[in-house]
mmCIF file of C-alpha atoms and ligand atoms in Angstrom:
data_model
loop_
_atom_site.group_PDB
_atom_site.id
_atom_site.type_symbol
_atom_site.label_atom_id
_atom_site.label_comp_id
_atom_site.label_asym_id
_atom_site.label_seq_id
_atom_site.Cartn_x
_atom_site.Cartn_y
_atom_site.Cartn_z
ATOM 1 C CA MET G 1 -15.698 6.379 11.054
ATOM 2 C CA LYS G 2 -12.439 5.837 9.202
ATOM 3 C CA LYS G 3 -12.626 2.612 7.180
ATOM 4 C CA LYS G 4 -9.929 -0.024 7.522
ATOM 5 C CA PHE G 5 -8.020 -0.823 4.342
ATOM 6 C CA ILE G 6 -6.768 -4.128 2.953
ATOM 7 C CA GLY G 7 -4.733 -4.172 -0.242
ATOM 8 C CA ALA G 8 -3.920 -7.383 -2.120
ATOM 9 C CA ASN G 9 -0.644 -6.799 -3.954
ATOM 10 C CA TRP G 10 -0.452 -9.573 -6.544
ATOM 11 C CA LYS G 11 2.904 -8.283 -7.866
ATOM 12 C CA MET G 12 4.130 -10.109 -11.028
ATOM 13 C CA ASN G 13 2.120 -13.267 -10.278
ATOM 14 C CA LEU G 14 -0.790 -15.222 -11.798
ATOM 15 C CA LEU G 15 -1.511 -16.111 -15.404
ATOM 16 C CA GLN G 16 -4.816 -15.102 -16.947
ATOM 17 C CA ALA G 17 -6.660 -18.356 -16.142
ATOM 18 C CA GLU G 18 -5.377 -18.453 -12.536
ATOM 19 C CA LEU G 19 -6.282 -14.833 -12.027
ATOM 20 C CA GLU G 20 -9.818 -15.379 -13.286
ATOM 21 C CA VAL G 21 -10.384 -18.225 -10.808
ATOM 22 C CA LEU G 22 -9.037 -16.244 -7.850
ATOM 23 C CA LEU G 23 -11.002 -13.168 -8.858
ATOM 24 C CA LEU G 24 -14.237 -15.125 -9.072
ATOM 25 C CA GLU G 25 -13.634 -16.633 -5.633
ATOM 26 C CA LEU G 26 -12.749 -13.307 -4.044
ATOM 27 C CA SER G 27 -15.716 -11.549 -5.657
ATOM 28 C CA ALA G 28 -18.021 -13.941 -3.812
ATOM 29 C CA ILE G 29 -16.746 -12.936 -0.346
ATOM 30 C CA SER G 30 -19.012 -10.513 1.410
ATOM 31 C CA VAL G 31 -16.784 -7.721 2.663
ATOM 32 C CA LYS G 32 -18.276 -5.375 5.267
ATOM 33 C CA LYS G 33 -18.061 -2.322 3.038
ATOM 34 C CA GLU G 34 -19.073 0.108 5.772
ATOM 35 C CA VAL G 35 -15.984 -0.757 7.790
ATOM 36 C CA LEU G 36 -13.488 -2.116 5.284
ATOM 37 C CA GLU G 37 -12.121 -1.049 1.928
ATOM 38 C CA PHE G 38 -10.651 -3.958 -0.049
ATOM 39 C CA VAL G 39 -8.515 -3.166 -3.100
ATOM 40 C CA ILE G 40 -6.717 -5.581 -5.439
ATOM 41 C CA PHE G 41 -3.533 -4.553 -7.239
ATOM 42 C CA PRO G 42 -3.124 -6.977 -10.173
ATOM 43 C CA SER G 43 -0.404 -6.862 -12.851
ATOM 44 C CA GLN G 44 -1.028 -3.851 -15.094
ATOM 45 C CA ILE G 45 -1.741 -6.126 -18.055
ATOM 46 C CA TYR G 46 -4.851 -7.532 -16.329
ATOM 47 C CA LEU G 47 -6.098 -4.311 -14.761
ATOM 48 C CA SER G 48 -8.739 -3.525 -17.415
ATOM 49 C CA ASP G 49 -10.033 -7.099 -17.546
ATOM 50 C CA CYS G 50 -10.324 -7.266 -13.757
ATOM 51 C CA ILE G 51 -12.286 -4.016 -13.668
ATOM 52 C CA LYS G 52 -14.660 -5.262 -16.380
ATOM 53 C CA GLN G 53 -15.124 -8.710 -14.824
ATOM 54 C CA SER G 54 -15.587 -7.894 -11.170
ATOM 55 C CA ASN G 55 -17.304 -5.370 -8.971
ATOM 56 C CA LEU G 56 -14.370 -5.258 -6.559
ATOM 57 C CA THR G 57 -12.084 -2.210 -6.411
ATOM 58 C CA PHE G 58 -8.739 -2.216 -8.223
ATOM 59 C CA GLY G 59 -5.515 -0.275 -8.261
ATOM 60 C CA ALA G 60 -2.292 -0.147 -10.264
ATOM 61 C CA GLN G 61 1.008 -1.348 -8.816
ATOM 62 C CA ASP G 62 2.894 1.634 -10.226
ATOM 63 C CA ILE G 63 2.589 4.609 -12.572
ATOM 64 C CA HIS G 64 4.982 6.793 -14.536
ATOM 65 C CA SER G 65 5.380 10.360 -13.328
ATOM 66 C CA GLU G 66 4.401 11.815 -16.736
ATOM 67 C CA ASN G 67 0.908 11.696 -18.221
ATOM 68 C CA ASN G 68 1.887 10.549 -21.696
ATOM 69 C CA GLY G 69 4.740 10.434 -24.151
ATOM 70 C CA ALA G 70 7.625 8.289 -25.355
ATOM 71 C CA PHE G 71 8.109 6.068 -22.296
ATOM 72 C CA THR G 72 8.048 2.548 -23.730
ATOM 73 C CA GLY G 73 6.665 -0.019 -21.321
ATOM 74 C CA ALA G 74 5.303 2.497 -18.818
ATOM 75 C CA VAL G 75 1.720 3.427 -17.913
ATOM 76 C CA SER G 76 0.496 6.788 -16.699
ATOM 77 C CA ALA G 77 -1.882 7.838 -13.955
ATOM 78 C CA GLU G 78 -4.335 9.053 -16.601
ATOM 79 C CA GLN G 79 -4.227 5.667 -18.330
ATOM 80 C CA VAL G 80 -4.901 3.657 -15.194
ATOM 81 C CA LYS G 81 -7.649 6.093 -14.286
ATOM 82 C CA SER G 82 -9.253 5.760 -17.718
ATOM 83 C CA ALA G 83 -9.152 1.980 -17.321
ATOM 84 C CA GLY G 84 -11.222 2.422 -14.143
ATOM 85 C CA ALA G 85 -8.569 1.965 -11.439
ATOM 86 C CA LYS G 86 -9.186 3.882 -8.237
ATOM 87 C CA PHE G 87 -5.837 3.464 -6.468
ATOM 88 C CA VAL G 88 -2.123 3.208 -7.115
ATOM 89 C CA LEU G 89 0.801 1.919 -5.068
ATOM 90 C CA ILE G 90 3.686 4.365 -5.030
ATOM 91 C CA GLY G 91 7.222 3.763 -3.792
ATOM 92 C CA HIS G 92 6.850 0.061 -3.022
ATOM 93 C CA SER G 93 10.198 -1.211 -1.724
ATOM 94 C CA GLU G 94 10.579 -3.457 -4.774
ATOM 95 C CA ARG G 95 10.305 -0.352 -6.974
ATOM 96 C CA ARG G 96 12.718 1.536 -4.743
ATOM 97 C CA THR G 97 15.354 -1.221 -4.677
ATOM 98 C CA ILE G 98 15.029 -3.306 -7.868
ATOM 99 C CA PHE G 99 14.043 -0.385 -10.097
ATOM 100 C CA GLN G 100 16.134 2.151 -8.182
ATOM 101 C CA GLU G 101 13.366 4.683 -7.695
ATOM 102 C CA SER G 102 14.553 7.736 -5.775
ATOM 103 C CA ASN G 103 12.543 9.800 -3.307
ATOM 104 C CA GLU G 104 12.491 12.545 -5.938
ATOM 105 C CA LEU G 105 10.890 10.292 -8.551
ATOM 106 C CA ILE G 106 8.440 8.934 -5.993
ATOM 107 C CA LYS G 107 7.427 12.487 -5.096
ATOM 108 C CA ALA G 108 6.725 13.183 -8.797
ATOM 109 C CA LYS G 109 4.577 10.033 -8.968
ATOM 110 C CA VAL G 110 2.655 11.116 -5.847
ATOM 111 C CA ASP G 111 1.847 14.400 -7.611
ATOM 112 C CA ALA G 112 0.925 12.629 -10.856
ATOM 113 C CA ALA G 113 -1.543 10.386 -9.033
ATOM 114 C CA LEU G 114 -3.183 13.189 -7.066
ATOM 115 C CA ASN G 115 -3.384 15.505 -10.088
ATOM 116 C CA THR G 116 -5.337 12.734 -11.789
ATOM 117 C CA SER G 117 -7.529 12.109 -8.705
ATOM 118 C CA ILE G 118 -6.274 8.599 -8.110
ATOM 119 C CA GLU G 119 -5.981 7.650 -4.452
ATOM 120 C CA LEU G 120 -2.547 6.489 -3.463
ATOM 121 C CA VAL G 121 -0.842 4.121 -1.101
ATOM 122 C CA PHE G 122 2.578 5.560 -0.309
ATOM 123 C CA CYS G 123 4.982 2.819 0.783
ATOM 124 C CA CYS G 124 7.914 3.375 3.113
ATOM 125 C CA GLY G 125 10.132 1.225 5.309
ATOM 126 C CA GLU G 126 13.696 0.462 6.256
ATOM 127 C CA SER G 127 16.090 -2.321 5.231
ATOM 128 C CA LEU G 128 17.611 -4.711 7.750
ATOM 129 C CA ASP G 129 20.939 -2.888 7.988
ATOM 130 C CA ILE G 130 19.135 0.380 8.793
ATOM 131 C CA ARG G 131 17.116 -1.431 11.478
ATOM 132 C CA ASP G 132 20.306 -2.999 12.870
ATOM 133 C CA LYS G 133 21.897 0.453 13.077
ATOM 134 C CA GLY G 134 18.839 1.710 14.974
ATOM 135 C CA THR G 135 18.173 4.550 12.516
ATOM 136 C CA GLU G 136 14.849 3.269 11.129
ATOM 137 C CA LYS G 137 12.833 6.279 12.316
ATOM 138 C CA GLU G 138 15.204 8.767 10.661
ATOM 139 C CA TRP G 139 15.059 6.674 7.492
ATOM 140 C CA VAL G 140 11.274 6.540 7.331
ATOM 141 C CA SER G 141 11.004 10.177 8.332
ATOM 142 C CA ASN G 142 13.224 11.102 5.400
ATOM 143 C CA GLN G 143 11.198 8.977 2.970
ATOM 144 C CA LEU G 144 8.062 10.787 4.143
ATOM 145 C CA LYS G 145 9.680 14.221 4.048
ATOM 146 C CA GLU G 146 11.080 13.795 0.545
ATOM 147 C CA GLY G 147 8.166 11.859 -0.931
ATOM 148 C CA ILE G 148 4.858 13.011 0.476
ATOM 149 C CA LEU G 149 5.021 15.705 3.168
ATOM 150 C CA HIS G 150 5.048 18.459 0.540
ATOM 151 C CA LEU G 151 1.319 17.810 0.050
ATOM 152 C CA SER G 152 -1.313 20.223 1.271
ATOM 153 C CA ALA G 153 -3.463 19.211 4.237
ATOM 154 C CA GLU G 154 -6.386 18.653 1.897
ATOM 155 C CA LYS G 155 -4.424 16.234 -0.281
ATOM 156 C CA ILE G 156 -2.560 14.292 2.393
ATOM 157 C CA GLY G 157 -5.900 13.577 4.070
ATOM 158 C CA THR G 158 -6.849 11.318 1.136
ATOM 159 C CA CYS G 159 -3.612 9.294 1.190
ATOM 160 C CA ILE G 160 -2.789 5.949 2.707
ATOM 161 C CA ILE G 161 0.690 5.299 4.084
ATOM 162 C CA ALA G 162 1.959 1.713 4.132
ATOM 163 C CA TYR G 163 4.782 0.939 6.550
ATOM 164 C CA GLU G 164 6.572 -2.060 5.098
ATOM 165 C CA PRO G 165 9.903 -2.981 6.659
ATOM 166 C CA VAL G 166 11.905 -4.298 3.704
ATOM 167 C CA TRP G 167 13.291 -7.178 5.770
ATOM 168 C CA ALA G 168 9.763 -8.447 6.421
ATOM 169 C CA ILE G 169 8.528 -8.408 2.813
ATOM 170 C CA GLY G 170 8.184 -11.854 1.292
ATOM 171 C CA THR G 171 10.583 -13.291 3.881
ATOM 172 C CA GLY G 172 8.158 -14.838 6.344
ATOM 173 C CA LYS G 173 9.732 -12.584 9.024
ATOM 174 C CA VAL G 174 7.112 -10.333 10.531
ATOM 175 C CA ALA G 175 8.020 -7.242 12.493
ATOM 176 C CA ASN G 176 6.955 -7.790 16.094
ATOM 177 C CA THR G 177 3.951 -5.963 17.477
ATOM 178 C CA GLN G 178 6.103 -3.493 19.408
ATOM 179 C CA GLN G 179 8.153 -2.610 16.304
ATOM 180 C CA ILE G 180 4.983 -2.132 14.258
ATOM 181 C CA GLU G 181 3.175 -0.036 16.843
ATOM 182 C CA GLU G 182 6.232 2.125 17.487
ATOM 183 C CA MET G 183 6.740 2.956 13.817
ATOM 184 C CA HIS G 184 3.045 3.545 13.128
ATOM 185 C CA THR G 185 2.832 5.865 16.129
ATOM 186 C CA PHE G 186 5.955 7.655 14.945
ATOM 187 C CA ILE G 187 4.398 8.161 11.478
ATOM 188 C CA ARG G 188 1.173 9.423 13.061
ATOM 189 C CA GLU G 189 3.120 11.871 15.257
ATOM 190 C CA THR G 190 5.070 13.106 12.247
ATOM 191 C CA LEU G 191 1.767 13.820 10.491
ATOM 192 C CA ILE G 192 0.314 15.519 13.579
ATOM 193 C CA LYS G 193 3.344 17.829 13.820
ATOM 194 C CA LYS G 194 2.976 18.899 10.216
ATOM 195 C CA TYR G 195 -0.810 18.912 9.695
ATOM 196 C CA GLY G 196 -2.441 18.892 13.140
ATOM 197 C CA PRO G 197 -4.457 16.065 14.701
ATOM 198 C CA ASP G 198 -7.630 16.197 12.578
ATOM 199 C CA ILE G 199 -5.884 15.746 9.249
ATOM 200 C CA ALA G 200 -3.293 13.343 10.667
ATOM 201 C CA LEU G 201 -5.971 11.052 12.073
ATOM 202 C CA ALA G 202 -7.743 10.892 8.711
ATOM 203 C CA VAL G 203 -4.671 9.343 7.071
ATOM 204 C CA ARG G 204 -4.774 5.558 7.146
ATOM 205 C CA ILE G 205 -1.479 3.924 8.112
ATOM 206 C CA ILE G 206 -1.342 0.264 7.107
ATOM 207 C CA TYR G 207 1.239 -2.464 7.713
ATOM 208 C CA GLY G 208 2.789 -4.764 5.107
ATOM 209 C CA GLY G 209 5.358 -7.525 5.394
ATOM 210 C CA SER G 210 4.524 -11.231 5.690
ATOM 211 C CA CYS G 211 0.969 -10.657 6.950
ATOM 212 C CA THR G 212 -0.873 -13.970 7.137
ATOM 213 C CA PRO G 213 -4.179 -15.175 8.560
ATOM 214 C CA ASP G 214 -2.216 -16.274 11.651
ATOM 215 C CA ASN G 215 -0.813 -12.873 12.565
ATOM 216 C CA ALA G 216 -3.280 -10.449 10.949
ATOM 217 C CA LYS G 217 -5.760 -10.167 13.797
ATOM 218 C CA GLU G 218 -3.072 -9.220 16.296
ATOM 219 C CA ILE G 219 -1.453 -6.706 13.930
ATOM 220 C CA PHE G 220 -4.688 -5.065 12.806
ATOM 221 C CA THR G 221 -5.781 -4.311 16.355
ATOM 222 C CA LEU G 222 -2.590 -2.427 17.267
ATOM 223 C CA ASN G 223 -2.741 1.322 17.875
ATOM 224 C CA ASN G 224 -2.427 3.359 14.688
ATOM 225 C CA VAL G 225 -2.689 0.293 12.422
ATOM 226 C CA ASP G 226 -5.537 0.864 9.965
ATOM 227 C CA GLY G 227 -5.153 -2.264 7.863
ATOM 228 C CA GLY G 228 -2.611 -4.098 5.764
ATOM 229 C CA LEU G 229 -0.949 -4.553 2.400
ATOM 230 C CA ILE G 230 -0.777 -8.249 1.659
ATOM 231 C CA GLY G 231 1.580 -9.854 -0.864
ATOM 232 C CA GLY G 232 2.160 -13.625 -0.753
ATOM 233 C CA ALA G 233 -0.946 -14.481 1.282
ATOM 234 C CA SER G 234 -3.178 -12.550 -1.137
ATOM 235 C CA LEU G 235 -2.555 -15.145 -3.861
ATOM 236 C CA ASN G 236 -4.441 -17.794 -1.956
ATOM 237 C CA PHE G 237 -8.215 -17.641 -1.621
ATOM 238 C CA GLU G 238 -8.461 -19.281 1.828
ATOM 239 C CA SER G 239 -5.781 -16.995 3.308
ATOM 240 C CA MET G 240 -7.313 -13.906 1.802
ATOM 241 C CA SER G 241 -10.797 -14.750 2.890
ATOM 242 C CA THR G 242 -9.623 -15.339 6.491
ATOM 243 C CA LEU G 243 -7.643 -12.102 6.390
ATOM 244 C CA LEU G 244 -10.659 -10.137 5.213
ATOM 245 C CA ASN G 245 -12.659 -11.558 8.072
ATOM 246 C CA SER G 246 -10.071 -10.510 10.652
ATOM 247 C CA PHE G 247 -11.981 -7.268 11.230
HETATM 248 P P1 PGA W 1 4.356 -9.951 1.561
HETATM 249 O O1 PGA W 1 4.404 -8.640 0.657
HETATM 250 O O2 PGA W 1 3.036 -9.999 2.244
HETATM 251 O O3 PGA W 1 4.565 -11.094 0.604
HETATM 252 O O4 PGA W 1 5.487 -9.854 2.545
HETATM 253 C C1 PGA W 1 3.883 -7.425 1.110
HETATM 254 C C2 PGA W 1 4.103 -6.333 0.084
HETATM 255 O O5 PGA W 1 5.096 -6.388 -0.638
HETATM 256 O O6 PGA W 1 3.299 -5.411 -0.041
#
């Protein structure tokens, strides 16, 4: 059976001492590993320490598209892999908007991660003005086409796709269940058209955008929703522990 996936995206939050406390608390939760994969994405600076201190699974919030070289401030897929990270987030909306990452760059990062055997969470989602125009499916379809649909069936089968409407991230506004289910089904159908049902069903499609303990259960039981990517609520032990028990 396909495992559900919960990612805790800590973004640029937590100082060392705060992180250690939260990590200790989260490490004590018993996650049903047969049904749920739980991955924490801490700031890159703490990635190595987290991996050494805890037996949880960790991922990087971003990578450079090259493996090494003169790219001050950046980290490569090979570096995060050698630190022991298993996953990477690629194309998060904050990277796309604040750091102006294009679909072309995101595609190169997808390849860098897979060439290094790091599993990836490919993020996509529309802004509010796209949603208001009613062109959100075209938008997401284009992000998929230009960022990830070049992959072979074998490679796409290992990927996770996170649908994160930009207007719902960190805003407290959650997409309603119909909006979530419609977009997830659309993503699944897009994958089926390109790769056939067996491969398409192996890809986990998760939702992100103001997920909290109050709405998680409802969201996670929708059709084609295989888990969530949690930002704000993942910084609080009680919220995270309730979220992890929503399955
Ligand atoms: P949020 O962030 O839960 O704070 O909305 C989600 C994300 O950015 O992945």
